[in-house]
């Protein structure tokens, strides 16, 4: 949903000129993304497009204030939780995303969830809730601690080990 992300950025930039977009993508997407920024009247001084090895992504997340994840309404997006969510959480980022991505809706972390249809229809009312988010070291640390709890309780193998063992034993007995 690159078009939708660029549109959100354009609208946020209108409300607060301090926004800067770090866009990590595959090299093959650069021309498409740059064209979208140009078509939306966004200066190249207001964004960075880059491709980095996976082990360097976290450094970029640490430099950010928000993590943006926009997905269309689709069954696959409801049942799968993208790695990007865990990456954002491990940096303590407030997540700006769409409803219905994996288990993001239920997570008790700092987030602003938008309806995909509202983004597609270019409705801007909910974007004000992003502008109003407080950004501070104290808020980031508190969110990081909450995210750490969620990650430890839902994303680690240890959380599911007993469930997997009992299911495997049940299947072996059958």
PDB file of C-alpha atoms in Angstrom:
ATOM      1  CA  UNK A   1       0.000   0.000   0.000  1.00  0.00           C
ATOM      2  CA  UNK A   2       2.722   2.441  -1.010  1.00  0.00           C
ATOM      3  CA  UNK A   3       0.288   4.980  -2.473  1.00  0.00           C
ATOM      4  CA  UNK A   4      -1.678   5.047   0.769  1.00  0.00           C
ATOM      5  CA  UNK A   5       1.451   5.528   2.879  1.00  0.00           C
ATOM      6  CA  UNK A   6       2.652   8.423   0.730  1.00  0.00           C
ATOM      7  CA  UNK A   7      -0.815   9.999   0.894  1.00  0.00           C
ATOM      8  CA  UNK A   8      -0.843   9.732   4.714  1.00  0.00           C
ATOM      9  CA  UNK A   9       2.601  11.326   4.834  1.00  0.00           C
ATOM     10  CA  UNK A  10       1.488  14.168   2.552  1.00  0.00           C
ATOM     11  CA  UNK A  11      -1.528  14.879   4.773  1.00  0.00           C
ATOM     12  CA  UNK A  12       0.544  14.764   7.968  1.00  0.00           C
ATOM     13  CA  UNK A  13       3.159  17.035   6.408  1.00  0.00           C
ATOM     14  CA  UNK A  14       0.424  19.613   5.667  1.00  0.00           C
ATOM     15  CA  UNK A  15      -0.462  19.666   9.373  1.00  0.00           C
ATOM     16  CA  UNK A  16       3.080  19.587  10.753  1.00  0.00           C
ATOM     17  CA  UNK A  17       6.044  20.386   8.533  1.00  0.00           C
ATOM     18  CA  UNK A  18       8.486  18.577  10.857  1.00  0.00           C
ATOM     19  CA  UNK A  19       7.502  15.102   9.589  1.00  0.00           C
ATOM     20  CA  UNK A  20      10.200  13.151   7.739  1.00  0.00           C
ATOM     21  CA  UNK A  21       9.594   9.789   6.071  1.00  0.00           C
ATOM     22  CA  UNK A  22      12.172   6.992   6.271  1.00  0.00           C
ATOM     23  CA  UNK A  23      11.085   4.541   3.592  1.00  0.00           C
ATOM     24  CA  UNK A  24      12.987   1.253   3.558  1.00  0.00           C
ATOM     25  CA  UNK A  25      12.265  -0.751   0.440  1.00  0.00           C
ATOM     26  CA  UNK A  26      13.780  -3.030  -2.168  1.00  0.00           C
ATOM     27  CA  UNK A  27      15.937  -1.233  -4.743  1.00  0.00           C
ATOM     28  CA  UNK A  28      13.492  -2.207  -7.476  1.00  0.00           C
ATOM     29  CA  UNK A  29      10.780   0.005  -5.914  1.00  0.00           C
ATOM     30  CA  UNK A  30      12.797   3.252  -5.755  1.00  0.00           C
ATOM     31  CA  UNK A  31      11.512   4.748  -9.017  1.00  0.00           C
ATOM     32  CA  UNK A  32       7.891   3.953  -8.173  1.00  0.00           C
ATOM     33  CA  UNK A  33       8.187   5.446  -4.694  1.00  0.00           C
ATOM     34  CA  UNK A  34      10.045   8.556  -5.860  1.00  0.00           C
ATOM     35  CA  UNK A  35       7.396   9.157  -8.524  1.00  0.00           C
ATOM     36  CA  UNK A  36       4.637   8.879  -5.922  1.00  0.00           C
ATOM     37  CA  UNK A  37       6.382  11.422  -3.702  1.00  0.00           C
ATOM     38  CA  UNK A  38       6.833  13.775  -6.683  1.00  0.00           C
ATOM     39  CA  UNK A  39       3.215  13.304  -7.820  1.00  0.00           C
ATOM     40  CA  UNK A  40       2.095  14.242  -4.302  1.00  0.00           C
ATOM     41  CA  UNK A  41       4.243  17.383  -4.268  1.00  0.00           C
ATOM     42  CA  UNK A  42       6.624  16.102  -1.598  1.00  0.00           C
ATOM     43  CA  UNK A  43      10.185  17.400  -1.727  1.00  0.00           C
ATOM     44  CA  UNK A  44      13.055  14.918  -1.742  1.00  0.00           C
ATOM     45  CA  UNK A  45      14.336  16.778   1.370  1.00  0.00           C
ATOM     46  CA  UNK A  46      11.345  15.393   3.295  1.00  0.00           C
ATOM     47  CA  UNK A  47      12.029  11.690   2.847  1.00  0.00           C
ATOM     48  CA  UNK A  48      14.730   9.062   2.601  1.00  0.00           C
ATOM     49  CA  UNK A  49      14.404   5.928   0.487  1.00  0.00           C
ATOM     50  CA  UNK A  50      16.901   3.200   1.168  1.00  0.00           C
ATOM     51  CA  UNK A  51      17.499  -0.509   1.220  1.00  0.00           C
ATOM     52  CA  UNK A  52      19.498  -1.901   4.108  1.00  0.00           C
ATOM     53  CA  UNK A  53      20.483  -5.366   5.297  1.00  0.00           C
ATOM     54  CA  UNK A  54      18.013  -6.809   7.775  1.00  0.00           C
ATOM     55  CA  UNK A  55      20.474  -6.463  10.651  1.00  0.00           C
ATOM     56  CA  UNK A  56      20.535  -2.657  10.117  1.00  0.00           C
ATOM     57  CA  UNK A  57      16.746  -2.107  10.010  1.00  0.00           C
ATOM     58  CA  UNK A  58      16.595  -1.708  13.794  1.00  0.00           C
ATOM     59  CA  UNK A  59      18.916   1.312  13.691  1.00  0.00           C
ATOM     60  CA  UNK A  60      16.481   3.066  11.357  1.00  0.00           C
ATOM     61  CA  UNK A  61      13.566   2.133  13.610  1.00  0.00           C
ATOM     62  CA  UNK A  62      15.383   3.636  16.589  1.00  0.00           C
ATOM     63  CA  UNK A  63      15.675   6.904  14.642  1.00  0.00           C
ATOM     64  CA  UNK A  64      11.921   6.985  13.946  1.00  0.00           C
ATOM     65  CA  UNK A  65       9.026   8.242  16.045  1.00  0.00           C
ATOM     66  CA  UNK A  66       6.354   6.021  14.461  1.00  0.00           C
ATOM     67  CA  UNK A  67       6.139   2.779  12.535  1.00  0.00           C
ATOM     68  CA  UNK A  68       3.739   2.834   9.591  1.00  0.00           C
ATOM     69  CA  UNK A  69       2.030  -0.357   8.417  1.00  0.00           C
ATOM     70  CA  UNK A  70      -0.892  -0.087   6.015  1.00  0.00           C
ATOM     71  CA  UNK A  71      -2.616  -3.177   4.671  1.00  0.00           C
ATOM     72  CA  UNK A  72      -5.730  -3.723   2.573  1.00  0.00           C
ATOM     73  CA  UNK A  73      -8.680  -5.519   4.131  1.00  0.00           C
ATOM     74  CA  UNK A  74      -7.976  -9.119   3.234  1.00  0.00           C
ATOM     75  CA  UNK A  75      -8.231 -12.444   5.052  1.00  0.00           C
ATOM     76  CA  UNK A  76      -4.476 -13.036   4.823  1.00  0.00           C
ATOM     77  CA  UNK A  77      -3.792  -9.708   6.562  1.00  0.00           C
ATOM     78  CA  UNK A  78      -6.202 -10.675   9.358  1.00  0.00           C
ATOM     79  CA  UNK A  79      -4.562 -14.002  10.149  1.00  0.00           C
ATOM     80  CA  UNK A  80      -0.900 -13.075   9.661  1.00  0.00           C
ATOM     81  CA  UNK A  81       1.069 -10.664  11.786  1.00  0.00           C
ATOM     82  CA  UNK A  82       3.868  -9.178   9.675  1.00  0.00           C
ATOM     83  CA  UNK A  83       7.410  -9.227  11.030  1.00  0.00           C
ATOM     84  CA  UNK A  84       7.377  -5.444  10.643  1.00  0.00           C
ATOM     85  CA  UNK A  85       5.042  -5.171  13.659  1.00  0.00           C
ATOM     86  CA  UNK A  86       7.509  -7.025  15.896  1.00  0.00           C
ATOM     87  CA  UNK A  87      10.365  -4.897  14.515  1.00  0.00           C
ATOM     88  CA  UNK A  88       8.478  -1.691  15.347  1.00  0.00           C
ATOM     89  CA  UNK A  89       7.570  -2.993  18.791  1.00  0.00           C
ATOM     90  CA  UNK A  90      11.158  -3.967  19.594  1.00  0.00           C
ATOM     91  CA  UNK A  91      12.087  -0.307  19.022  1.00  0.00           C
ATOM     92  CA  UNK A  92       9.196   0.939  21.173  1.00  0.00           C
ATOM     93  CA  UNK A  93       7.588   2.725  18.234  1.00  0.00           C
ATOM     94  CA  UNK A  94       3.983   3.867  18.267  1.00  0.00           C
ATOM     95  CA  UNK A  95       2.398   1.997  15.379  1.00  0.00           C
ATOM     96  CA  UNK A  96       0.275   3.809  12.827  1.00  0.00           C
ATOM     97  CA  UNK A  97      -1.619   1.151  10.941  1.00  0.00           C
ATOM     98  CA  UNK A  98      -4.837  -0.184   9.602  1.00  0.00           C
ATOM     99  CA  UNK A  99      -7.340  -2.237  11.526  1.00  0.00           C
ATOM    100  CA  UNK A 100      -7.339  -5.983  11.039  1.00  0.00           C
ATOM    101  CA  UNK A 101      -3.626  -6.743  10.743  1.00  0.00           C
ATOM    102  CA  UNK A 102      -2.892  -9.953  12.596  1.00  0.00           C
ATOM    103  CA  UNK A 103      -3.449  -9.453  16.302  1.00  0.00           C
ATOM    104  CA  UNK A 104      -2.439  -5.771  16.278  1.00  0.00           C
ATOM    105  CA  UNK A 105      -5.980  -4.622  17.135  1.00  0.00           C
ATOM    106  CA  UNK A 106      -5.862  -6.483  20.466  1.00  0.00           C
ATOM    107  CA  UNK A 107      -2.333  -5.514  21.485  1.00  0.00           C
ATOM    108  CA  UNK A 108      -2.142  -3.115  24.400  1.00  0.00           C
ATOM    109  CA  UNK A 109       0.564  -0.882  22.986  1.00  0.00           C
ATOM    110  CA  UNK A 110       0.728   2.690  21.716  1.00  0.00           C
ATOM    111  CA  UNK A 111      -0.948   2.715  18.312  1.00  0.00           C
ATOM    112  CA  UNK A 112      -3.347   4.560  16.053  1.00  0.00           C
ATOM    113  CA  UNK A 113      -5.431   2.271  13.882  1.00  0.00           C
ATOM    114  CA  UNK A 114      -7.267   3.572  10.855  1.00  0.00           C
ATOM    115  CA  UNK A 115      -9.852   1.947   8.627  1.00  0.00           C
ATOM    116  CA  UNK A 116      -8.402   1.047   5.240  1.00  0.00           C
ATOM    117  CA  UNK A 117     -11.506   2.363   3.449  1.00  0.00           C
ATOM    118  CA  UNK A 118     -11.062   5.769   5.111  1.00  0.00           C
ATOM    119  CA  UNK A 119      -7.492   5.944   3.829  1.00  0.00           C
ATOM    120  CA  UNK A 120      -8.500   4.760   0.360  1.00  0.00           C
ATOM    121  CA  UNK A 121     -11.261   7.406   0.285  1.00  0.00           C
ATOM    122  CA  UNK A 122      -8.759  10.029   1.496  1.00  0.00           C
ATOM    123  CA  UNK A 123     -10.639  10.896   4.686  1.00  0.00           C
ATOM    124  CA  UNK A 124      -8.376  12.978   6.907  1.00  0.00           C
ATOM    125  CA  UNK A 125     -10.316  13.303  10.197  1.00  0.00           C
ATOM    126  CA  UNK A 126      -8.540  10.418  11.962  1.00  0.00           C
ATOM    127  CA  UNK A 127      -5.102  11.679  10.958  1.00  0.00           C
ATOM    128  CA  UNK A 128      -5.426  14.375  13.642  1.00  0.00           C
ATOM    129  CA  UNK A 129      -5.000  11.656  16.275  1.00  0.00           C
ATOM    130  CA  UNK A 130      -1.495  11.054  14.866  1.00  0.00           C
ATOM    131  CA  UNK A 131      -0.593  14.741  15.048  1.00  0.00           C
ATOM    132  CA  UNK A 132      -1.765  14.831  18.670  1.00  0.00           C
ATOM    133  CA  UNK A 133       0.454  11.940  19.791  1.00  0.00           C
ATOM    134  CA  UNK A 134       3.005  12.959  22.377  1.00  0.00           C
ATOM    135  CA  UNK A 135       6.562  12.149  21.439  1.00  0.00           C
ATOM    136  CA  UNK A 136       9.060  12.046  24.288  1.00  0.00           C
ATOM    137  CA  UNK A 137      11.756   9.787  25.636  1.00  0.00           C
ATOM    138  CA  UNK A 138       9.545   8.968  28.635  1.00  0.00           C
ATOM    139  CA  UNK A 139       6.583   7.967  26.409  1.00  0.00           C
ATOM    140  CA  UNK A 140       8.848   5.936  24.116  1.00  0.00           C
ATOM    141  CA  UNK A 141      10.383   4.055  27.042  1.00  0.00           C
ATOM    142  CA  UNK A 142       6.974   3.298  28.558  1.00  0.00           C
ATOM    143  CA  UNK A 143       5.741   2.001  25.197  1.00  0.00           C
ATOM    144  CA  UNK A 144       8.918  -0.042  24.766  1.00  0.00           C
ATOM    145  CA  UNK A 145       8.333  -1.712  28.142  1.00  0.00           C
ATOM    146  CA  UNK A 146       4.721  -2.513  27.194  1.00  0.00           C
ATOM    147  CA  UNK A 147       5.787  -3.784  23.770  1.00  0.00           C
ATOM    148  CA  UNK A 148       8.483  -5.937  25.384  1.00  0.00           C
ATOM    149  CA  UNK A 149       5.831  -7.592  27.552  1.00  0.00           C
ATOM    150  CA  UNK A 150       3.597  -8.270  24.543  1.00  0.00           C
ATOM    151  CA  UNK A 151       6.508  -9.637  22.515  1.00  0.00           C
ATOM    152  CA  UNK A 152       7.638 -11.906  25.359  1.00  0.00           C
ATOM    153  CA  UNK A 153       4.105 -13.218  25.924  1.00  0.00           C
ATOM    154  CA  UNK A 154       3.087 -13.772  22.306  1.00  0.00           C
ATOM    155  CA  UNK A 155       6.073 -13.911  19.954  1.00  0.00           C
ATOM    156  CA  UNK A 156       8.550 -16.189  21.692  1.00  0.00           C
ATOM    157  CA  UNK A 157       8.740 -19.941  21.166  1.00  0.00           C
ATOM    158  CA  UNK A 158       8.611 -20.465  24.933  1.00  0.00           C
ATOM    159  CA  UNK A 159       5.032 -19.140  25.008  1.00  0.00           C
ATOM    160  CA  UNK A 160       3.829 -21.959  22.778  1.00  0.00           C
ATOM    161  CA  UNK A 161       6.175 -24.811  23.663  1.00  0.00           C
ATOM    162  CA  UNK A 162       3.722 -26.604  25.976  1.00  0.00           C
ATOM    163  CA  UNK A 163       0.865 -26.201  23.491  1.00  0.00           C
ATOM    164  CA  UNK A 164       2.992 -27.616  20.639  1.00  0.00           C
ATOM    165  CA  UNK A 165       4.212 -30.541  22.758  1.00  0.00           C
ATOM    166  CA  UNK A 166       0.701 -31.544  23.824  1.00  0.00           C
ATOM    167  CA  UNK A 167      -0.581 -31.249  20.248  1.00  0.00           C
ATOM    168  CA  UNK A 168       2.277 -33.334  18.883  1.00  0.00           C
ATOM    169  CA  UNK A 169       1.686 -36.031  21.564  1.00  0.00           C
ATOM    170  CA  UNK A 170      -2.031 -36.006  20.731  1.00  0.00           C
ATOM    171  CA  UNK A 171      -1.296 -36.498  17.035  1.00  0.00           C
ATOM    172  CA  UNK A 172       1.203 -39.293  17.745  1.00  0.00           C
ATOM    173  CA  UNK A 173      -1.383 -41.145  19.855  1.00  0.00           C
ATOM    174  CA  UNK A 174      -3.915 -40.992  17.009  1.00  0.00           C
TER     175      UNK A 174
END
